[in-house]
Structure formats: structure tokens, C-alpha cells
Coordinates of C-alpha atoms and ligand atoms in Angstrom, one line a residue:
M17 CA -6.0 -7.3 36.3
P18 CA -3.8 -5.5 38.9
K19 CA -4.9 -1.9 39.6
R20 CA -1.6 -0.4 38.4
I21 CA -1.9 -1.9 34.9
T22 CA -5.5 -0.8 34.7
Q23 CA -4.3 2.7 35.4
D24 CA -1.4 2.5 32.9
I25 CA -3.5 1.5 30.1
E26 CA -5.8 4.5 30.4
P27 CA -5.8 6.6 27.4
V28 CA -3.5 9.5 27.3
A29 CA -4.6 11.1 24.1
G30 CA -7.5 10.7 21.7
N31 CA -8.7 7.7 19.9
G32 CA -7.0 5.1 22.2
L33 CA -3.4 6.1 22.6
L34 CA -2.1 4.6 25.9
H35 CA 0.7 5.8 28.1
R36 CA 4.2 4.7 27.1
R37 CA 4.8 3.4 30.6
L38 CA 2.8 0.3 29.4
F39 CA 6.0 -0.7 27.6
L40 CA 8.3 -0.1 30.6
K41 CA 6.5 -2.5 33.0
R42 CA 5.4 -6.1 33.0
G43 CA 2.0 -4.8 32.2
A44 CA 3.1 -4.9 28.6
A45 CA 2.3 -8.6 28.5
A46 CA -1.4 -7.5 28.3
L47 CA -0.6 -6.7 24.6
G48 CA 0.1 -10.4 23.9
A49 CA -2.7 -12.1 25.9
G50 CA -5.1 -12.8 23.1
S51 CA -2.9 -14.8 20.8
L52 CA -1.3 -17.0 23.5
G53 CA -4.7 -18.2 24.5
L54 CA -5.2 -20.0 21.1
M55 CA -2.5 -22.6 21.7
T56 CA -3.8 -25.5 23.8
A57 CA -1.5 -27.2 26.3
A58 CA -1.7 -30.5 24.3
R59 CA -0.4 -28.9 21.1
A60 CA 2.5 -27.0 22.8
K61 CA 3.7 -30.4 24.1
E62 CA 3.9 -32.1 20.6
L63 CA 7.4 -32.2 19.1
P64 CA 7.6 -30.2 15.8
P65 CA 9.3 -32.0 12.8
W66 CA 12.5 -29.8 13.2
M67 CA 13.0 -31.5 16.5
Q68 CA 12.9 -35.1 15.3
A69 CA 16.2 -35.1 13.2
P70 CA 19.3 -33.1 13.3
G71 CA 19.3 -29.7 11.5
R72 CA 21.5 -28.7 8.5
A73 CA 25.3 -28.4 8.5
L74 CA 27.4 -25.4 9.3
S75 CA 28.2 -22.8 6.6
G76 CA 31.1 -20.3 6.1
Y77 CA 28.8 -17.3 5.7
G78 CA 25.4 -17.3 7.1
S79 CA 22.0 -16.7 5.3
R80 CA 18.6 -15.9 6.5
S81 CA 15.7 -18.1 7.0
R82 CA 14.1 -19.3 3.9
F83 CA 10.9 -18.0 5.3
E84 CA 12.2 -14.4 5.1
G85 CA 13.0 -14.3 1.5
H86 CA 10.2 -12.0 0.8
V87 CA 12.0 -9.1 2.6
Q88 CA 13.5 -7.4 -0.2
R89 CA 14.9 -4.1 -1.2
Q90 CA 12.6 -2.4 -3.9
P91 CA 12.8 -1.7 -6.7
L92 CA 15.6 -4.2 -7.5
S93 CA 15.9 -3.4 -11.1
A94 CA 18.3 -0.7 -12.2
K95 CA 16.7 1.7 -15.0
G96 CA 18.4 1.5 -18.2
T97 CA 21.9 0.4 -19.0
D98 CA 24.0 3.1 -17.3
G99 CA 23.6 1.5 -13.9
A100 CA 22.0 4.6 -12.5
G101 CA 19.1 4.0 -10.0
G102 CA 18.2 3.3 -6.5
S103 CA 16.8 0.6 -4.2
W104 CA 14.8 1.4 -1.0
T105 CA 15.2 -0.3 2.4
P106 CA 12.0 -2.2 3.3
L107 CA 11.5 -0.1 6.6
E108 CA 8.0 -1.7 7.2
S109 CA 9.8 -5.3 7.7
L110 CA 12.6 -4.1 10.1
E111 CA 12.8 -3.4 13.8
G112 CA 15.4 -1.7 16.0
M113 CA 17.8 0.9 15.0
I114 CA 20.3 -1.1 12.8
T115 CA 19.7 -1.7 9.1
P116 CA 21.0 -5.2 8.0
N117 CA 23.8 -4.7 5.3
P118 CA 22.0 -6.7 2.5
L119 CA 18.9 -4.4 3.0
H120 CA 20.9 -1.2 3.2
F121 CA 19.3 1.1 0.5
E122 CA 21.3 1.7 -2.6
R123 CA 21.8 4.9 -4.8
H124 CA 24.3 5.1 -7.5
H125 CA 24.6 7.2 -10.5
S126 CA 26.8 4.8 -12.7
G127 CA 26.3 1.3 -11.4
I128 CA 28.5 -0.5 -8.7
P129 CA 32.2 -0.8 -9.7
D130 CA 33.9 -4.1 -9.0
I131 CA 36.9 -2.9 -7.2
D132 CA 39.9 -5.0 -6.4
P133 CA 40.9 -3.7 -2.9
N134 CA 44.6 -4.6 -3.9
R135 CA 44.5 -2.1 -6.6
H136 CA 42.5 0.6 -5.0
R137 CA 44.2 3.9 -4.0
L138 CA 43.4 7.0 -2.1
L139 CA 45.0 10.2 -3.2
I140 CA 45.1 13.3 -0.9
H141 CA 46.5 16.3 -2.8
G142 CA 45.7 19.9 -3.5
M143 CA 46.6 22.6 -0.9
V144 CA 48.6 20.3 1.4
K145 CA 52.3 20.3 2.5
R146 CA 52.7 16.8 1.1
E147 CA 50.5 14.7 -1.1
L148 CA 49.6 11.3 0.4
F149 CA 48.8 8.2 -1.5
F150 CA 47.4 5.2 0.2
D151 CA 46.6 1.6 -0.5
M152 CA 44.1 -0.2 1.6
D153 CA 46.7 -2.1 3.7
S154 CA 48.3 1.1 4.7
L155 CA 45.0 2.7 5.6
L156 CA 44.1 -0.3 7.7
R157 CA 47.0 0.5 10.0
Y158 CA 45.6 3.7 11.1
P159 CA 43.8 4.0 14.5
M160 CA 39.9 3.5 13.8
V161 CA 36.8 4.6 15.4
S162 CA 33.2 3.2 15.3
R163 CA 30.1 5.2 15.2
T164 CA 26.4 4.2 14.9
Q165 CA 24.9 6.8 12.7
F166 CA 22.3 7.0 9.8
I167 CA 22.7 7.9 6.2
E168 CA 19.8 9.4 4.3
C169 CA 19.7 10.3 0.6
S170 CA 18.2 13.9 0.4
G171 CA 15.8 12.8 -2.1
N172 CA 14.2 10.5 0.5
S173 CA 10.5 10.9 1.2
Y174 CA 9.5 13.5 -1.3
L175 CA 7.2 11.1 -2.9
A176 CA 5.5 10.7 0.4
G177 CA 4.3 14.4 0.6
L178 CA 5.0 16.5 -2.6
P179 CA 2.9 15.0 -5.4
A180 CA -0.6 16.6 -5.6
E181 CA -2.2 13.3 -4.7
P182 CA -0.9 11.0 -1.9
V183 CA 1.1 8.2 -3.6
N184 CA 0.1 4.9 -2.2
A185 CA 3.0 2.7 -1.5
T186 CA 4.8 0.9 1.3
C187 CA 6.7 2.8 4.0
G188 CA 9.9 1.6 2.5
A189 CA 9.1 2.8 -0.9
L190 CA 8.1 6.1 0.4
H191 CA 10.9 6.7 3.1
G192 CA 13.4 3.9 2.6
L193 CA 16.3 5.9 1.3
V194 CA 17.6 5.9 5.0
A195 CA 19.6 3.3 6.8
C196 CA 21.6 3.1 10.1
S197 CA 24.8 1.2 10.7
E198 CA 27.8 0.9 12.8
W199 CA 30.5 2.5 10.6
T200 CA 34.1 1.9 11.4
G201 CA 37.2 3.5 9.8
V202 CA 39.8 6.1 9.9
P203 CA 38.8 9.8 10.9
L204 CA 39.7 11.9 8.0
S205 CA 41.2 14.5 10.2
I206 CA 44.1 12.3 11.0
L207 CA 45.0 12.0 7.2
L208 CA 44.6 15.7 6.6
D209 CA 46.8 16.5 9.6
E210 CA 49.4 14.2 8.1
A211 CA 49.2 15.8 4.8
G212 CA 49.4 19.3 6.3
V213 CA 46.6 21.5 5.2
D214 CA 47.3 24.9 4.0
P215 CA 45.8 27.6 6.2
A216 CA 44.1 29.2 3.3
A217 CA 42.1 26.2 2.5
A218 CA 38.3 25.8 3.3
W219 CA 37.1 22.9 1.3
I220 CA 37.8 19.4 0.2
L221 CA 36.6 17.7 -3.0
A222 CA 35.8 14.0 -2.7
E223 CA 35.8 11.8 -5.8
G224 CA 34.5 8.3 -6.3
A225 CA 36.1 5.5 -8.4
D226 CA 32.8 4.7 -10.3
A227 CA 32.2 5.4 -13.8
A228 CA 30.3 8.6 -12.8
A229 CA 33.4 9.7 -10.9
M230 CA 30.8 11.1 -8.6
S231 CA 32.2 14.1 -6.6
R232 CA 31.2 16.5 -4.0
S233 CA 32.6 19.5 -2.3
V234 CA 32.7 19.2 1.7
P235 CA 33.6 22.2 4.0
L236 CA 37.0 21.7 5.5
A237 CA 35.4 22.1 9.1
K238 CA 33.2 19.1 8.4
A239 CA 36.1 17.1 7.2
M240 CA 38.2 18.0 10.1
D241 CA 35.4 17.4 12.6
D242 CA 33.7 13.9 12.3
A243 CA 34.2 12.8 8.7
L244 CA 35.1 9.2 8.6
L245 CA 36.8 7.0 6.0
A246 CA 34.6 4.1 6.4
I247 CA 35.9 0.5 5.7
Y248 CA 33.6 -1.6 7.9
Q249 CA 29.8 -1.5 8.0
N250 CA 28.2 -3.4 11.0
G251 CA 31.4 -5.2 11.6
E252 CA 32.3 -6.6 8.3
R253 CA 34.0 -4.9 5.3
L254 CA 31.6 -2.6 3.4
R255 CA 29.4 -4.1 0.7
P256 CA 30.2 -3.2 -2.9
D257 CA 26.7 -1.6 -3.0
N258 CA 27.9 0.8 -0.3
G259 CA 31.3 1.7 -1.4
Y260 CA 33.6 -1.3 -1.1
P261 CA 36.5 -1.0 -0.2
L262 CA 36.3 2.6 1.1
R263 CA 33.7 5.4 1.4
L264 CA 33.6 8.8 2.8
F265 CA 30.9 8.9 5.8
L266 CA 29.6 12.4 6.8
P267 CA 27.5 12.0 9.7
G268 CA 24.1 14.0 9.5
Y269 CA 24.9 15.3 6.0
E270 CA 22.8 14.5 2.8
G271 CA 23.8 11.0 1.6
N272 CA 25.0 12.2 -1.8
M273 CA 28.2 13.7 0.0
S274 CA 29.2 10.5 1.5
V275 CA 31.1 9.5 -1.6
K276 CA 31.3 5.7 -2.2
W277 CA 34.4 4.0 -3.7
L278 CA 36.4 7.0 -2.6
R279 CA 39.6 7.6 -4.7
R280 CA 40.6 11.1 -4.3
I281 CA 40.5 14.0 -1.8
K282 CA 41.7 17.4 -3.1
V283 CA 42.1 20.2 -0.6
A284 CA 41.0 23.6 -2.0
A285 CA 40.1 27.2 -1.2
T286 CA 36.6 27.0 -2.7
P287 CA 34.0 24.5 -3.7
A288 CA 34.4 22.8 -6.9
M289 CA 30.8 23.3 -8.0
T290 CA 30.5 19.8 -9.4
R291 CA 27.4 18.5 -11.4
D292 CA 26.0 16.8 -8.0
E293 CA 26.0 20.1 -6.2
T294 CA 24.7 22.5 -8.7
A295 CA 22.5 20.8 -11.4
K296 CA 21.4 18.4 -8.7
Y297 CA 21.1 18.2 -4.8
S298 CA 20.1 21.9 -4.8
D299 CA 16.7 23.1 -3.5
L300 CA 14.7 25.1 -6.0
R301 CA 12.8 27.8 -4.1
P302 CA 9.3 29.2 -5.0
D303 CA 11.1 32.3 -6.5
G304 CA 13.0 30.2 -8.9
Q305 CA 16.3 30.6 -7.1
A306 CA 18.0 27.4 -6.0
L307 CA 19.7 27.0 -2.5
L308 CA 23.1 25.4 -2.9
F309 CA 25.0 23.3 -0.2
T310 CA 22.0 22.5 2.2
F311 CA 24.0 19.8 3.9
P312 CA 22.3 18.5 7.2
M313 CA 19.4 16.2 7.1
E314 CA 16.7 17.6 9.3
V315 CA 14.6 15.9 12.0
K316 CA 12.2 13.3 10.7
S317 CA 10.2 10.4 11.9
V318 CA 7.9 7.7 10.3
I319 CA 5.6 5.0 11.8
T320 CA 6.8 1.7 10.3
S321 CA 4.1 -0.4 11.8
P322 CA 1.3 -0.2 11.2
S323 CA 2.0 1.2 7.6
P324 CA 0.8 0.2 4.2
G325 CA 0.9 -3.5 3.5
L326 CA 0.6 -4.5 7.2
E327 CA -2.9 -5.2 8.0
L328 CA -4.5 -4.9 11.5
A329 CA -6.2 -8.1 12.3
G330 CA -9.1 -6.4 14.2
P331 CA -9.9 -4.2 17.1
G332 CA -7.6 -4.5 20.1
L333 CA -4.2 -3.4 21.5
Y334 CA -1.4 -2.8 19.1
Q335 CA 2.2 -1.6 19.2
I336 CA 2.8 1.4 17.1
S337 CA 6.5 1.2 16.1
G338 CA 8.6 3.8 14.2
M339 CA 11.9 5.3 13.6
A340 CA 13.2 9.0 14.2
W341 CA 16.4 10.5 13.1
S342 CA 18.1 13.9 12.9
G343 CA 21.3 15.1 11.1
L344 CA 21.6 17.7 13.8
G345 CA 21.9 15.6 16.9
R346 CA 20.1 13.2 19.2
I347 CA 16.3 12.7 19.1
A348 CA 14.8 14.4 22.2
R349 CA 11.2 13.3 21.9
V350 CA 8.6 11.7 19.6
E351 CA 4.9 12.3 19.9
V352 CA 2.3 10.1 18.3
S353 CA -1.3 11.0 17.3
A354 CA -4.1 8.7 16.5
D355 CA -6.7 11.2 15.8
R356 CA -5.3 13.0 12.7
G357 CA -3.1 15.3 14.9
A358 CA -5.9 16.7 17.2
T359 CA -4.1 15.3 20.3
W360 CA -0.6 13.9 20.9
A361 CA 1.1 11.6 23.4
E362 CA 4.8 11.0 24.0
A363 CA 6.1 7.6 22.7
A364 CA 8.7 5.5 24.5
L365 CA 12.2 5.9 23.0
S366 CA 14.1 2.5 22.9
G367 CA 17.7 3.2 23.8
P368 CA 20.3 3.9 23.3
V369 CA 19.6 7.2 21.8
L370 CA 22.5 8.1 20.0
D371 CA 23.8 11.3 18.1
K372 CA 22.8 11.2 14.4
A373 CA 21.4 7.7 14.7
V374 CA 18.1 6.2 14.1
T375 CA 16.0 6.1 17.2
R376 CA 13.2 3.4 17.6
F377 CA 10.1 4.6 19.3
R378 CA 7.1 2.6 20.4
M379 CA 3.5 3.6 21.6
A380 CA 0.6 1.4 22.7
W381 CA -2.7 1.9 20.9
R382 CA -6.0 0.4 21.6
W383 CA -7.7 0.4 18.2
D384 CA -11.5 0.4 18.2
G385 CA -11.9 -0.7 14.7
S386 CA -13.1 2.6 13.4
P387 CA -11.3 4.6 10.6
S388 CA -8.2 6.4 12.0
V389 CA -5.3 8.5 11.0
I390 CA -1.9 7.9 12.9
M391 CA 1.0 10.2 12.8
S392 CA 4.4 10.7 14.5
R393 CA 6.4 14.0 15.2
A394 CA 9.9 14.1 16.2
T395 CA 11.9 16.7 18.0
D396 CA 15.7 16.7 18.2
E397 CA 18.0 18.1 20.9
T398 CA 18.5 21.3 19.1
G399 CA 14.6 21.9 19.6
A400 CA 13.9 21.5 15.9
A401 CA 10.6 19.8 15.4
Q402 CA 9.2 18.0 12.4
P403 CA 6.9 20.2 10.5
A404 CA 3.6 19.4 9.2
R405 CA 3.2 18.8 5.5
E406 CA 1.4 22.0 4.9
A407 CA 3.7 24.1 6.9
L408 CA 6.8 22.7 5.0
I409 CA 5.0 23.3 1.6
A410 CA 4.1 26.9 2.6
A411 CA 7.8 27.6 3.6
K412 CA 9.6 25.9 0.8
G413 CA 7.1 25.8 -2.1
R414 CA 6.5 22.7 -4.2
K415 CA 9.4 22.7 -6.6
F416 CA 11.9 21.3 -4.3
T417 CA 12.6 17.6 -4.2
Y418 CA 15.4 17.3 -1.6
H419 CA 15.1 17.5 2.1
Y420 CA 11.5 16.8 2.6
N421 CA 10.8 16.0 6.2
G422 CA 7.1 16.6 6.7
I423 CA 4.9 14.6 9.1
Q424 CA 3.8 11.4 7.6
A425 CA 0.1 10.3 8.2
W426 CA -1.3 6.9 7.7
R427 CA -4.9 6.2 7.4
I428 CA -6.2 3.0 8.9
G429 CA -9.6 1.8 7.3
S430 CA -12.1 -0.2 9.2
D431 CA -10.7 -3.2 7.2
G432 CA -7.4 -2.8 9.0
Q433 CA -5.5 -1.6 5.9
A434 CA -3.2 1.3 6.0
G435 CA -2.6 3.9 3.3
N436 CA -0.8 7.3 2.7
V437 CA -3.1 10.2 3.4
Y438 CA -2.4 14.0 3.5
A439 CA -3.5 15.2 6.8
Ligands
LIG11 N1 30.9 7.4 -6.0 C1 29.7 7.6 -5.6 N2 29.2 7.9 -4.5 C2 28.0 8.0 -4.1 C3 27.0 7.8 -5.0 C4 27.3 7.5 -6.4 O1 26.5 7.3 -7.3 N3 28.7 7.5 -6.7 N4 25.5 8.1 -4.7 C5 25.5 9.0 -3.5 C6 24.1 9.0 -3.1 S1 23.1 10.1 -4.1 C7 23.7 8.5 -1.9 S2 22.1 8.9 -1.2 C8 24.6 7.8 -1.1 C9 23.9 6.3 -0.9 O2 24.7 5.4 -0.2 P1 24.3 3.9 -0.2 O3 24.2 3.5 -1.6 O4 25.4 3.2 0.5 O5 23.0 3.8 0.4 O6 25.9 7.6 -1.8 C10 26.3 8.6 -2.4 N5 27.7 8.3 -2.8
LIG12 MO1 21.2 10.6 -2.7

């Protein structure tokens, strides 16, 4: 082995964490050496069956390999008949920063409406000089922008850290109410400018066209800053699950405010105090008072591999892979520990590192086969760092369910199995 590689794979923190340089150089090939050795030259020369006859025909709309059918959102079934429920993105099965549309998590309060885009309308009214009424064709004529950003339900992750005993479930089932897409649409500010906002206005109310008519109040400053009327998701029209034909998208803010199936925006002086911003999506403090309007999703990260359900095959070199995001800006740094937080080392960030987007991080780990606890800790460009679970509970108590962003620890047993652990 060349000298430089030998140096690069020197541990940089306890229990076998290796320098992130390993992934920035050809030395990374060292990770794969074992498995390639199994294939003999003779077997590699045989023609596999799929090379012996032409493959199947073209199709108008693509589908994934039949060997990937097990990768599913979970749980799939809606509870009850009112259509309320959610499905989680299987984070442990995905890589990179983009969430494929069919695996984008879902959260709806009254099912998915079957909206005919030709009959869908958006009304802008309230404290404006002129009311505006749009159909989809007229909206599509406005200049659009595209942004790659995450959306996260503020109820995400509480199951991973707030129950008295750690819940054992996959990474996706614990943290999968987050997804990152390229969103394309019309900046809301363009339409509000056209409507002529009254200088005394300070809020908007956004309402969806679902049976719940789900609605949230949004500060006018956010509406005028980077709020998007999203029409496209990763290049194609939104999925019905995610708001077809039109949704509000509020970068960095709790997912609930990104009203799907958007039909109405009312400009107002005060917040409307809707059900979803009073009875729900408020944060109960230890003293029994509730905090309202806690909009930004704070910095978080989680290791997606290894994680529960993904078994390590035996001692050796592994790639720790995970995702980090912050509703306050870019990810500045992710650190990883393999010794229950005693020592930490900086992970490699996989670019581009975008504002309010998921950032993929990677770390090389030489696992010696002994029981270990691995964890990740993200810091964003504002300097905010992801808190330890105990520190978060000490500050916020145990009664809150939204905005949990504590550090996630996975224990790895000597059998290579991972599980949720409080560390
Ligand atoms: N009209 C409407 N908008 C809605 C909801 C809803 O039930 N109805 N759910 C909200 C919640 S709680 C979240 S977290 C996000 C989820 O977006 P997604 O289903 O596209 O992942 O949509 C929000 N927008
Ligand atoms: Mo949500």
C-alpha cells in the first residue's frame, strides 16, 4: 500500500474513525478491495442471461427495477376513514441529497384530494388593492425559479428521542418525515406585488383545497422573501400526494405551513389563529405554557447507514453515510463519533452544500467487530449545533412533540445489527 494511503487511513478519532481525506483520494478504493477479490476472472467473462437476448420495450413513463420493490414508504395504510395519516421516507434505502418523488414522505389531515387542474383556482384577497384570481394556465405564464430545498414535518424525530425507552425502528420510521427536492414555481412575492399589499398588513393566511381546508398563517415578511408557489417537484408536476397542482413552499419552515393544494391566500394584519397553529403545531413547555409560531426547523443530522435493518457483514472498513439539514441556512460541518460521543471527527460533505437543503456526509470507519455506538452532530452556518438529547430535554422538557432535533445514536452489536439507543 502506498505510504500516503497508509497515513490517510490512520484513525482520527476513537474506535476506528478514519480521516475524511480517504474519500477525497484514490485511496478510497481500499474500501472495496475485499468484495472484488471474490469474483474470479473466469466468472467475470461469462455472459449473463440479460446479454443473450434484447431487453424489454420502451415505455411512456418509467418505473424502477423489479428488484427494488421492497423500498417503500412506511406505514402505507391511512388510519381510519378520514384520510388522516402519514407515510415516512425510507431514508436508510436512499443516497445523495434528493428524495425521489414516489418516496417523498406524505402527511395529510384529510386525505389526498383528486384535483382537476383545469378547475383549480387560486384566490388572493384581503388587505390588497385588487383581488386576484388565477387558474393554472395563467400561473404557468409567470417567471419561475427553481430551488433545491428540504421540507420537514415538525413532528419528525420525536419518536426517536422523547419516549421513556428508545423505540426500535428503522431510520426512516424514526426520522423519515423529511425530504429534499428541486422545487420550481412562481415566487409568491410577484403575485403579492401585483395585488398591491396594504402597508398595514403583516400576515397572510394560506388555505388548502382538501376536505380539511388546512390553513396556516405566515408572516408577510416570509411570504415576500422566499415563499414559492410550487408547481414542479424534481422536474415534473407535483404529485397529488405532495399538493398537485399547486402548493405553498416555505423554505426552512415547519412542513405544516407549506400548504398543499393551495386555493386561497388572504392578506391580513394579524394571524388567523387557525386550529393547526393553536391546538396543534405549538410547543408545550415544562411550565404548561405553549409556544406558538415556532417556524424554522433547526439543525439536524442522522446516520442513514449503518442504521437499524442494515447489518454490518463483519469487521472491516465501512462507509458511514448520513444526511444533515438546517432551516436556518447551509450546513457548515458534520462530526461523527464511533465511541458514544467521547471523541469526534469531521465528516466529508458531499457537494453541493446548498441553503436549506439536505447535505450528504460521509465518514470512513474501521469497525473492529466490538459493540459500538455511532452518532452524528451537525452545525449550520449560523453556528447553531445539534444538541445532545439530554440537553434538549433539559431545555425544553418532555411535553413537546414538535421540533425535536437531538443527536441520534445507533448502537452496533457484535452481530453487526444496529438499533436505537439513548447515549
Ligand atoms: N392542505 C394541506 N396542506 C398540508 C397538509 C394537509 O394535511 N393539508 N399537511 C401539512 C403537513 S403537517 C406537512 S408536514 C406537509 C407535508 O408535505 P408532504 O405531504 O408533501 O410531504 O404538508 C403540509 N401541508
Ligand atoms: Mo407536519
